[in-house]
Amino acid sequence: MAVYGFKVVSGANDTVTRKMLVKNSSTITKGDPVFLENAAGENALDLAAAAEPIYGIALETVTGNGTNKILVLTRLDDVIFEIDNDNVGNTFGATNFGGGNYFDITGATGAVLVDTSTGTTISATKALVCVDDSPDTGDVSLGHFKIVKSMLQA
């Protein structure tokens, strides 16, 4: 059974929370990675997609109506997240653990996963790097990841 969203495992000491506008008609779910869009001058958050830099992680669920704001965790440079893998195309396993294996995300709001078929040793377009499996569960379908493609990199 898939476990959706980004769950903080460690490193959240220097993070910052911000209230940000949600893109009109977009729904963002707690645990979703978000992207800051400037389409039509809106300057609002939407669900992050593959190859987009991540602005932050949603701390609540909100649907945008032009004025609704959402609380977001930002400054994520040292944060390690536990994220489930889709295991479609390629199965996540021991060869993916440790630095040097980069991945994109996939899925809709409330159902974001690591796209295991995007695994590569080249980081240029990938949002995440795998640092370990999930030692808490021993479940290799869950991995520990750091965000490497951020809109707010130090």
mmCIF file of N, CA and C in Angstrom, residues 11-137:
data_model
loop_
_atom_site.group_PDB
_atom_site.id
_atom_site.type_symbol
_atom_site.label_atom_id
_atom_site.label_comp_id
_atom_site.label_asym_id
_atom_site.label_seq_id
_atom_site.Cartn_x
_atom_site.Cartn_y
_atom_site.Cartn_z
ATOM 1 N N GLY A 11 16.609 16.752 10.161
ATOM 2 C CA GLY A 11 17.210 17.941 9.566
ATOM 3 C C GLY A 11 16.317 19.155 9.443
ATOM 4 N N ALA A 12 15.190 19.178 10.130
ATOM 5 C CA ALA A 12 14.244 20.286 9.982
ATOM 6 C C ALA A 12 14.539 21.467 10.906
ATOM 7 N N ASN A 13 15.688 21.483 11.545
ATOM 8 C CA ASN A 13 15.998 22.540 12.522
ATOM 9 C C ASN A 13 16.078 23.932 11.911
ATOM 10 N N ASP A 14 16.563 24.054 10.691
ATOM 11 C CA ASP A 14 16.737 25.371 10.061
ATOM 12 C C ASP A 14 15.666 25.697 9.040
ATOM 13 N N THR A 15 14.592 24.942 9.028
ATOM 14 C CA THR A 15 13.527 25.215 8.068
ATOM 15 C C THR A 15 12.740 26.457 8.481
ATOM 16 N N VAL A 16 11.976 26.972 7.542
ATOM 17 C CA VAL A 16 11.132 28.140 7.778
ATOM 18 C C VAL A 16 9.741 27.800 7.270
ATOM 19 N N THR A 17 8.701 28.246 7.980
ATOM 20 C CA THR A 17 7.343 28.075 7.476
ATOM 21 C C THR A 17 6.842 29.419 6.971
ATOM 22 N N ARG A 18 6.077 29.359 5.899
ATOM 23 C CA ARG A 18 5.525 30.568 5.281
ATOM 24 C C ARG A 18 4.090 30.311 4.855
ATOM 25 N N LYS A 19 3.273 31.336 4.927
ATOM 26 C CA LYS A 19 1.917 31.293 4.371
ATOM 27 C C LYS A 19 1.989 31.878 2.970
ATOM 28 N N MET A 20 1.560 31.096 1.978
ATOM 29 C CA MET A 20 1.658 31.512 0.585
ATOM 30 C C MET A 20 0.319 31.307 -0.115
ATOM 31 N N LEU A 21 0.074 32.120 -1.117
ATOM 32 C CA LEU A 21 -1.132 32.034 -1.931
ATOM 33 C C LEU A 21 -1.127 30.739 -2.738
ATOM 34 N N VAL A 22 -2.283 30.068 -2.818
ATOM 35 C CA VAL A 22 -2.437 28.866 -3.633
ATOM 36 C C VAL A 22 -3.034 29.267 -4.977
ATOM 37 N N LYS A 23 -2.486 28.717 -6.057
ATOM 38 C CA LYS A 23 -2.971 29.006 -7.407
ATOM 39 C C LYS A 23 -4.478 28.737 -7.481
ATOM 40 N N ASN A 24 -5.184 29.645 -8.115
ATOM 41 C CA ASN A 24 -6.630 29.543 -8.259
ATOM 42 C C ASN A 24 -7.019 28.187 -8.862
ATOM 43 N N SER A 25 -7.954 27.502 -8.256
ATOM 44 C CA SER A 25 -8.504 26.203 -8.672
ATOM 45 C C SER A 25 -7.558 25.025 -8.452
ATOM 46 N N SER A 26 -6.403 25.237 -7.848
ATOM 47 C CA SER A 26 -5.493 24.130 -7.552
ATOM 48 C C SER A 26 -5.738 23.625 -6.131
ATOM 49 N N THR A 27 -5.668 22.328 -5.963
ATOM 50 C CA THR A 27 -5.728 21.738 -4.630
ATOM 51 C C THR A 27 -4.349 21.203 -4.293
ATOM 52 N N ILE A 28 -3.858 21.576 -3.131
ATOM 53 C CA ILE A 28 -2.583 21.092 -2.618
ATOM 54 C C ILE A 28 -2.876 20.354 -1.322
ATOM 55 N N THR A 29 -2.330 19.156 -1.206
ATOM 56 C CA THR A 29 -2.591 18.291 -0.064
ATOM 57 C C THR A 29 -1.391 18.272 0.878
ATOM 58 N N LYS A 30 -1.650 18.163 2.161
ATOM 59 C CA LYS A 30 -0.582 18.076 3.164
ATOM 60 C C LYS A 30 0.433 17.014 2.733
ATOM 61 N N GLY A 31 1.730 17.400 2.737
ATOM 62 C CA GLY A 31 2.797 16.498 2.329
ATOM 63 C C GLY A 31 3.201 16.632 0.880
ATOM 64 N N ASP A 32 2.438 17.389 0.091
ATOM 65 C CA ASP A 32 2.771 17.592 -1.326
ATOM 66 C C ASP A 32 3.953 18.539 -1.483
ATOM 67 N N PRO A 33 4.837 18.268 -2.460
ATOM 68 C CA PRO A 33 5.850 19.251 -2.835
ATOM 69 C C PRO A 33 5.187 20.329 -3.685
ATOM 70 N N VAL A 34 5.573 21.590 -3.482
ATOM 71 C CA VAL A 34 4.938 22.682 -4.222
ATOM 72 C C VAL A 34 5.966 23.470 -5.031
ATOM 73 N N PHE A 35 5.456 24.131 -6.057
ATOM 74 C CA PHE A 35 6.233 24.906 -7.015
ATOM 75 C C PHE A 35 5.627 26.304 -7.064
ATOM 76 N N LEU A 36 6.458 27.346 -7.073
ATOM 77 C CA LEU A 36 5.970 28.718 -7.139
ATOM 78 C C LEU A 36 5.784 29.113 -8.593
ATOM 79 N N GLU A 37 4.536 29.311 -8.995
ATOM 80 C CA GLU A 37 4.210 29.685 -10.376
ATOM 81 C C GLU A 37 3.972 31.179 -10.469
ATOM 82 N N ASN A 38 4.344 31.737 -11.598
ATOM 83 C CA ASN A 38 4.090 33.146 -11.832
ATOM 84 C C ASN A 38 3.269 33.342 -13.095
ATOM 85 N N ALA A 39 2.468 32.339 -13.446
ATOM 86 C CA ALA A 39 1.604 32.436 -14.623
ATOM 87 C C ALA A 39 0.561 33.526 -14.394
ATOM 88 N N ALA A 40 0.391 34.366 -15.362
ATOM 89 C CA ALA A 40 -0.594 35.458 -15.313
ATOM 90 C C ALA A 40 -0.359 36.364 -14.114
ATOM 91 N N GLY A 41 0.888 36.436 -13.637
ATOM 92 C CA GLY A 41 1.216 37.319 -12.521
ATOM 93 C C GLY A 41 0.655 36.889 -11.188
ATOM 94 N N GLU A 42 0.169 35.647 -11.115
ATOM 95 C CA GLU A 42 -0.462 35.160 -9.884
ATOM 96 C C GLU A 42 0.533 35.012 -8.736
ATOM 97 N N ASN A 43 1.759 34.572 -9.046
ATOM 98 C CA ASN A 43 2.777 34.354 -8.023
ATOM 99 C C ASN A 43 2.215 33.506 -6.885
ATOM 100 N N ALA A 44 1.764 32.288 -7.245
ATOM 101 C CA ALA A 44 1.080 31.415 -6.295
ATOM 102 C C ALA A 44 1.629 30.000 -6.383
ATOM 103 N N LEU A 45 1.359 29.201 -5.360
ATOM 104 C CA LEU A 45 1.855 27.832 -5.293
ATOM 105 C C LEU A 45 0.929 26.855 -5.995
ATOM 106 N N ASP A 46 1.551 25.859 -6.635
ATOM 107 C CA ASP A 46 0.836 24.768 -7.280
ATOM 108 C C ASP A 46 1.616 23.489 -6.978
ATOM 109 N N LEU A 47 1.037 22.349 -7.246
ATOM 110 C CA LEU A 47 1.718 21.077 -7.052
ATOM 111 C C LEU A 47 2.948 21.023 -7.945
ATOM 112 N N ALA A 48 4.097 20.668 -7.396
ATOM 113 C CA ALA A 48 5.313 20.513 -8.191
ATOM 114 C C ALA A 48 5.176 19.295 -9.088
ATOM 115 N N ALA A 49 5.776 19.378 -10.261
ATOM 116 C CA ALA A 49 5.763 18.273 -11.222
ATOM 117 C C ALA A 49 7.193 17.840 -11.512
ATOM 118 N N ALA A 50 7.337 16.749 -12.222
ATOM 119 C CA ALA A 50 8.655 16.252 -12.606
ATOM 120 C C ALA A 50 9.458 17.359 -13.275
ATOM 121 N N ALA A 51 10.728 17.426 -12.959
ATOM 122 C CA ALA A 51 11.709 18.370 -13.526
ATOM 123 C C ALA A 51 11.541 19.807 -13.030
ATOM 124 N N GLU A 52 10.535 20.089 -12.211
ATOM 125 C CA GLU A 52 10.381 21.435 -11.647
ATOM 126 C C GLU A 52 11.114 21.515 -10.304
ATOM 127 N N PRO A 53 11.733 22.666 -10.026
ATOM 128 C CA PRO A 53 12.343 22.829 -8.710
ATOM 129 C C PRO A 53 11.261 22.927 -7.636
ATOM 130 N N ILE A 54 11.554 22.405 -6.471
ATOM 131 C CA ILE A 54 10.585 22.377 -5.378
ATOM 132 C C ILE A 54 10.762 23.613 -4.506
ATOM 133 N N TYR A 55 9.665 24.320 -4.251
ATOM 134 C CA TYR A 55 9.686 25.505 -3.390
ATOM 135 C C TYR A 55 9.587 25.115 -1.922
ATOM 136 N N GLY A 56 8.747 24.125 -1.638
ATOM 137 C CA GLY A 56 8.536 23.715 -0.253
ATOM 138 C C GLY A 56 7.606 22.519 -0.180
ATOM 139 N N ILE A 57 7.217 22.174 1.050
ATOM 140 C CA ILE A 57 6.323 21.047 1.305
ATOM 141 C C ILE A 57 5.101 21.565 2.056
ATOM 142 N N ALA A 58 3.917 21.227 1.546
ATOM 143 C CA ALA A 58 2.664 21.681 2.148
ATOM 144 C C ALA A 58 2.470 21.071 3.535
ATOM 145 N N LEU A 59 2.079 21.913 4.489
ATOM 146 C CA LEU A 59 1.821 21.456 5.860
ATOM 147 C C LEU A 59 0.326 21.341 6.160
ATOM 148 N N GLU A 60 -0.492 21.613 5.153
ATOM 149 C CA GLU A 60 -1.944 21.497 5.298
ATOM 150 C C GLU A 60 -2.552 21.318 3.915
ATOM 151 N N THR A 61 -3.844 21.057 3.850
ATOM 152 C CA THR A 61 -4.547 20.878 2.586
ATOM 153 C C THR A 61 -5.398 22.104 2.309
ATOM 154 N N VAL A 62 -5.221 22.683 1.105
ATOM 155 C CA VAL A 62 -5.949 23.901 0.738
ATOM 156 C C VAL A 62 -6.281 23.861 -0.752
ATOM 157 N N THR A 63 -7.469 24.375 -1.112
ATOM 158 C CA THR A 63 -7.845 24.581 -2.510
ATOM 159 C C THR A 63 -7.822 26.070 -2.783
ATOM 160 N N GLY A 64 -7.126 26.453 -3.837
ATOM 161 C CA GLY A 64 -6.998 27.869 -4.180
ATOM 162 C C GLY A 64 -8.276 28.452 -4.738
ATOM 163 N N ASN A 65 -8.594 29.680 -4.311
ATOM 164 C CA ASN A 65 -9.775 30.386 -4.823
ATOM 165 C C ASN A 65 -9.437 31.835 -5.171
ATOM 166 N N GLY A 66 -8.139 32.143 -5.253
ATOM 167 C CA GLY A 66 -7.708 33.505 -5.523
ATOM 168 C C GLY A 66 -7.219 34.220 -4.281
ATOM 169 N N THR A 67 -7.662 33.760 -3.096
ATOM 170 C CA THR A 67 -7.224 34.395 -1.847
ATOM 171 C C THR A 67 -6.719 33.395 -0.800
ATOM 172 N N ASN A 68 -7.024 32.095 -0.961
ATOM 173 C CA ASN A 68 -6.624 31.097 0.042
ATOM 174 C C ASN A 68 -5.103 30.953 0.106
ATOM 175 N N LYS A 69 -4.599 30.863 1.327
ATOM 176 C CA LYS A 69 -3.163 30.668 1.534
ATOM 177 C C LYS A 69 -2.933 29.336 2.228
ATOM 178 N N ILE A 70 -1.696 28.833 2.083
ATOM 179 C CA ILE A 70 -1.318 27.542 2.641
ATOM 180 C C ILE A 70 -0.010 27.698 3.415
ATOM 181 N N LEU A 71 0.116 26.969 4.510
ATOM 182 C CA LEU A 71 1.343 26.953 5.289
ATOM 183 C C LEU A 71 2.303 25.957 4.646
ATOM 184 N N VAL A 72 3.533 26.420 4.344
ATOM 185 C CA VAL A 72 4.510 25.619 3.608
ATOM 186 C C VAL A 72 5.833 25.603 4.368
ATOM 187 N N LEU A 73 6.471 24.441 4.412
ATOM 188 C CA LEU A 73 7.803 24.284 4.979
ATOM 189 C C LEU A 73 8.823 24.590 3.884
ATOM 190 N N THR A 74 9.734 25.550 4.146
ATOM 191 C CA THR A 74 10.743 25.932 3.155
ATOM 192 C C THR A 74 12.139 25.852 3.782
ATOM 193 N N ARG A 75 13.151 26.241 3.016
ATOM 194 C CA ARG A 75 14.575 26.110 3.413
ATOM 195 C C ARG A 75 14.859 24.662 3.775
ATOM 196 N N LEU A 76 14.875 23.820 2.775
ATOM 197 C CA LEU A 76 14.895 22.369 2.956
ATOM 198 C C LEU A 76 16.252 21.734 2.672
ATOM 199 N N ASP A 77 17.316 22.530 2.658
ATOM 200 C CA ASP A 77 18.637 22.044 2.248
ATOM 201 C C ASP A 77 19.120 20.811 3.002
ATOM 202 N N ASP A 78 18.892 20.724 4.302
ATOM 203 C CA ASP A 78 19.420 19.616 5.098
ATOM 204 C C ASP A 78 18.347 18.631 5.563
ATOM 205 N N VAL A 79 17.147 18.784 5.047
ATOM 206 C CA VAL A 79 16.040 17.935 5.501
ATOM 207 C C VAL A 79 16.050 16.603 4.740
ATOM 208 N N ILE A 80 15.860 15.531 5.480
ATOM 209 C CA ILE A 80 15.698 14.205 4.869
ATOM 210 C C ILE A 80 14.229 13.820 5.012
ATOM 211 N N PHE A 81 13.648 13.405 3.892
ATOM 212 C CA PHE A 81 12.235 13.026 3.844
ATOM 213 C C PHE A 81 12.100 11.532 3.570
ATOM 214 N N GLU A 82 11.082 10.929 4.156
ATOM 215 C CA GLU A 82 10.705 9.566 3.784
ATOM 216 C C GLU A 82 9.608 9.688 2.744
ATOM 217 N N ILE A 83 9.837 9.037 1.595
ATOM 218 C CA ILE A 83 8.886 9.122 0.489
ATOM 219 C C ILE A 83 8.731 7.732 -0.105
ATOM 220 N N ASP A 84 7.510 7.392 -0.475
ATOM 221 C CA ASP A 84 7.245 6.099 -1.105
ATOM 222 C C ASP A 84 7.650 6.156 -2.577
ATOM 223 N N ASN A 85 7.949 5.004 -3.137
ATOM 224 C CA ASN A 85 8.358 4.870 -4.530
ATOM 225 C C ASN A 85 7.237 4.240 -5.339
ATOM 226 N N ASP A 86 7.113 4.644 -6.612
ATOM 227 C CA ASP A 86 6.044 4.074 -7.420
ATOM 228 C C ASP A 86 6.368 2.660 -7.908
ATOM 229 N N ASN A 87 7.660 2.299 -8.019
ATOM 230 C CA ASN A 87 8.072 0.975 -8.487
ATOM 231 C C ASN A 87 7.415 0.583 -9.801
ATOM 232 N N VAL A 88 7.235 1.568 -10.683
ATOM 233 C CA VAL A 88 6.711 1.333 -12.023
ATOM 234 C C VAL A 88 7.882 1.483 -12.994
ATOM 235 N N GLY A 89 8.073 0.505 -13.845
ATOM 236 C CA GLY A 89 9.202 0.548 -14.776
ATOM 237 C C GLY A 89 10.440 -0.047 -14.142
ATOM 238 N N ASN A 90 10.921 0.550 -13.081
ATOM 239 C CA ASN A 90 12.060 0.030 -12.322
ATOM 240 C C ASN A 90 11.648 -0.122 -10.868
ATOM 241 N N THR A 91 12.116 -1.173 -10.234
ATOM 242 C CA THR A 91 11.826 -1.410 -8.825
ATOM 243 C C THR A 91 12.929 -0.806 -7.971
ATOM 244 N N PHE A 92 12.539 -0.042 -6.977
ATOM 245 C CA PHE A 92 13.484 0.566 -6.052
ATOM 246 C C PHE A 92 14.115 -0.535 -5.210
ATOM 247 N N GLY A 93 15.434 -0.487 -5.058
ATOM 248 C CA GLY A 93 16.107 -1.526 -4.291
ATOM 249 C C GLY A 93 17.452 -1.068 -3.778
ATOM 250 N N ALA A 94 18.232 -2.001 -3.256
ATOM 251 C CA ALA A 94 19.499 -1.697 -2.589
ATOM 252 C C ALA A 94 20.466 -0.911 -3.472
ATOM 253 N N THR A 95 20.426 -1.088 -4.781
ATOM 254 C CA THR A 95 21.346 -0.352 -5.657
ATOM 255 C C THR A 95 21.009 1.129 -5.743
ATOM 256 N N ASN A 96 19.840 1.526 -5.265
ATOM 257 C CA ASN A 96 19.429 2.926 -5.297
ATOM 258 C C ASN A 96 19.802 3.692 -4.040
ATOM 259 N N PHE A 97 20.229 3.001 -2.993
ATOM 260 C CA PHE A 97 20.515 3.646 -1.719
ATOM 261 C C PHE A 97 21.854 4.367 -1.767
ATOM 262 N N GLY A 98 21.956 5.424 -0.993
ATOM 263 C CA GLY A 98 23.206 6.173 -0.914
ATOM 264 C C GLY A 98 23.241 7.282 -1.948
ATOM 265 N N GLY A 99 24.153 8.220 -1.759
ATOM 266 C CA GLY A 99 24.270 9.360 -2.660
ATOM 267 C C GLY A 99 24.569 8.930 -4.085
ATOM 268 N N GLY A 100 24.164 9.747 -5.004
ATOM 269 C CA GLY A 100 24.474 9.484 -6.392
ATOM 270 C C GLY A 100 23.352 8.901 -7.205
ATOM 271 N N ASN A 101 22.186 8.650 -6.606
ATOM 272 C CA ASN A 101 21.023 8.176 -7.348
ATOM 273 C C ASN A 101 19.925 9.226 -7.250
ATOM 274 N N TYR A 102 19.632 9.856 -8.382
ATOM 275 C CA TYR A 102 18.721 10.992 -8.437
ATOM 276 C C TYR A 102 17.412 10.590 -9.103
ATOM 277 N N PHE A 103 16.311 11.195 -8.617
ATOM 278 C CA PHE A 103 14.983 10.815 -9.094
ATOM 279 C C PHE A 103 14.075 12.038 -9.226
ATOM 280 N N ASP A 104 13.030 11.886 -10.046
ATOM 281 C CA ASP A 104 11.948 12.860 -10.146
ATOM 282 C C ASP A 104 10.769 12.371 -9.312
ATOM 283 N N ILE A 105 9.746 13.219 -9.267
ATOM 284 C CA ILE A 105 8.496 12.856 -8.595
ATOM 285 C C ILE A 105 7.432 12.575 -9.639
ATOM 286 N N THR A 106 6.379 11.919 -9.215
ATOM 287 C CA THR A 106 5.255 11.633 -10.088
ATOM 288 C C THR A 106 3.986 11.594 -9.236
ATOM 289 N N GLY A 107 2.842 11.806 -9.856
ATOM 290 C CA GLY A 107 1.574 11.677 -9.144
ATOM 291 C C GLY A 107 0.811 12.972 -9.012
ATOM 292 N N ALA A 108 -0.431 12.833 -8.608
ATOM 293 C CA ALA A 108 -1.342 13.962 -8.430
ATOM 294 C C ALA A 108 -1.332 14.400 -6.970
ATOM 295 N N THR A 109 -2.019 15.504 -6.696
ATOM 296 C CA THR A 109 -2.081 15.998 -5.326
ATOM 297 C C THR A 109 -2.593 14.914 -4.387
ATOM 298 N N GLY A 110 -1.913 14.771 -3.256
ATOM 299 C CA GLY A 110 -2.280 13.753 -2.289
ATOM 300 C C GLY A 110 -1.761 12.372 -2.631
ATOM 301 N N ALA A 111 -1.084 12.231 -3.774
ATOM 302 C CA ALA A 111 -0.597 10.917 -4.210
ATOM 303 C C ALA A 111 0.771 11.022 -4.880
ATOM 304 N N VAL A 112 1.638 11.879 -4.355
ATOM 305 C CA VAL A 112 2.966 12.076 -4.931
ATOM 306 C C VAL A 112 3.910 10.973 -4.453
ATOM 307 N N LEU A 113 4.644 10.411 -5.411
ATOM 308 C CA LEU A 113 5.605 9.347 -5.155
ATOM 309 C C LEU A 113 6.920 9.656 -5.855
ATOM 310 N N VAL A 114 7.968 8.903 -5.520
ATOM 311 C CA VAL A 114 9.219 8.967 -6.262
ATOM 312 C C VAL A 114 9.040 8.133 -7.530
ATOM 313 N N ASP A 115 9.421 8.698 -8.668
ATOM 314 C CA ASP A 115 9.322 8.006 -9.958
ATOM 315 C C ASP A 115 10.579 7.169 -10.147
ATOM 316 N N THR A 116 10.508 5.876 -9.824
ATOM 317 C CA THR A 116 11.691 5.018 -9.855
ATOM 318 C C THR A 116 12.239 4.802 -11.262
ATOM 319 N N SER A 117 11.431 5.024 -12.281
ATOM 320 C CA SER A 117 11.931 4.840 -13.645
ATOM 321 C C SER A 117 12.816 5.998 -14.098
ATOM 322 N N THR A 118 12.909 7.070 -13.289
ATOM 323 C CA THR A 118 13.743 8.219 -13.659
ATOM 324 C C THR A 118 15.114 8.178 -13.001
ATOM 325 N N GLY A 119 15.432 7.122 -12.262
ATOM 326 C CA GLY A 119 16.699 7.030 -11.542
ATOM 327 C C GLY A 119 17.908 7.169 -12.453
ATOM 328 N N THR A 120 18.860 8.009 -12.034
ATOM 329 C CA THR A 120 20.064 8.256 -12.810
ATOM 330 C C THR A 120 21.171 8.754 -11.887
ATOM 331 N N THR A 121 22.387 8.712 -12.362
ATOM 332 C CA THR A 121 23.510 9.258 -11.588
ATOM 333 C C THR A 121 23.790 10.701 -11.985
ATOM 334 N N ILE A 122 22.975 11.252 -12.869
ATOM 335 C CA ILE A 122 23.135 12.642 -13.312
ATOM 336 C C ILE A 122 22.036 13.472 -12.662
ATOM 337 N N SER A 123 22.420 14.505 -11.926
ATOM 338 C CA SER A 123 21.454 15.236 -11.103
ATOM 339 C C SER A 123 20.820 16.449 -11.764
ATOM 340 N N ALA A 124 21.254 16.843 -12.935
ATOM 341 C CA ALA A 124 20.890 18.140 -13.519
ATOM 342 C C ALA A 124 19.392 18.431 -13.531
ATOM 343 N N THR A 125 18.563 17.462 -13.832
ATOM 344 C CA THR A 125 17.126 17.749 -13.948
ATOM 345 C C THR A 125 16.282 17.064 -12.883
ATOM 346 N N LYS A 126 16.896 16.349 -11.964
ATOM 347 C CA LYS A 126 16.136 15.575 -10.976
ATOM 348 C C LYS A 126 15.953 16.357 -9.682
ATOM 349 N N ALA A 127 14.826 16.144 -9.015
ATOM 350 C CA ALA A 127 14.486 16.889 -7.806
ATOM 351 C C ALA A 127 15.051 16.276 -6.533
ATOM 352 N N LEU A 128 15.291 14.963 -6.523
ATOM 353 C CA LEU A 128 15.627 14.260 -5.290
ATOM 354 C C LEU A 128 16.881 13.409 -5.436
ATOM 355 N N VAL A 129 17.596 13.214 -4.335
ATOM 356 C CA VAL A 129 18.671 12.239 -4.275
ATOM 357 C C VAL A 129 18.353 11.276 -3.133
ATOM 358 N N CYS A 130 18.537 9.987 -3.395
ATOM 359 C CA CYS A 130 18.278 8.972 -2.372
ATOM 360 C C CYS A 130 19.474 8.889 -1.436
ATOM 361 N N VAL A 131 19.229 8.966 -0.137
ATOM 362 C CA VAL A 131 20.305 8.839 0.845
ATOM 363 C C VAL A 131 20.276 7.493 1.569
ATOM 364 N N ASP A 132 19.115 6.806 1.553
ATOM 365 C CA ASP A 132 19.014 5.515 2.238
ATOM 366 C C ASP A 132 17.627 4.925 1.990
ATOM 367 N N ASP A 133 17.473 3.649 2.370
ATOM 368 C CA ASP A 133 16.130 3.094 2.397
ATOM 369 C C ASP A 133 15.496 3.544 3.708
ATOM 370 N N SER A 134 14.371 2.994 4.056
ATOM 371 C CA SER A 134 13.702 3.369 5.299
ATOM 372 C C SER A 134 14.073 2.380 6.395
ATOM 373 N N PRO A 135 15.074 2.727 7.223
ATOM 374 C CA PRO A 135 15.494 1.788 8.262
ATOM 375 C C PRO A 135 14.431 1.539 9.323
ATOM 376 N N ASP A 136 13.481 2.448 9.446
ATOM 377 C CA ASP A 136 12.434 2.292 10.457
ATOM 378 C C ASP A 136 11.508 1.122 10.142
ATOM 379 N N THR A 137 11.267 0.907 8.869
ATOM 380 C CA THR A 137 10.304 -0.128 8.482
ATOM 381 C C THR A 137 10.969 -1.321 7.827
#
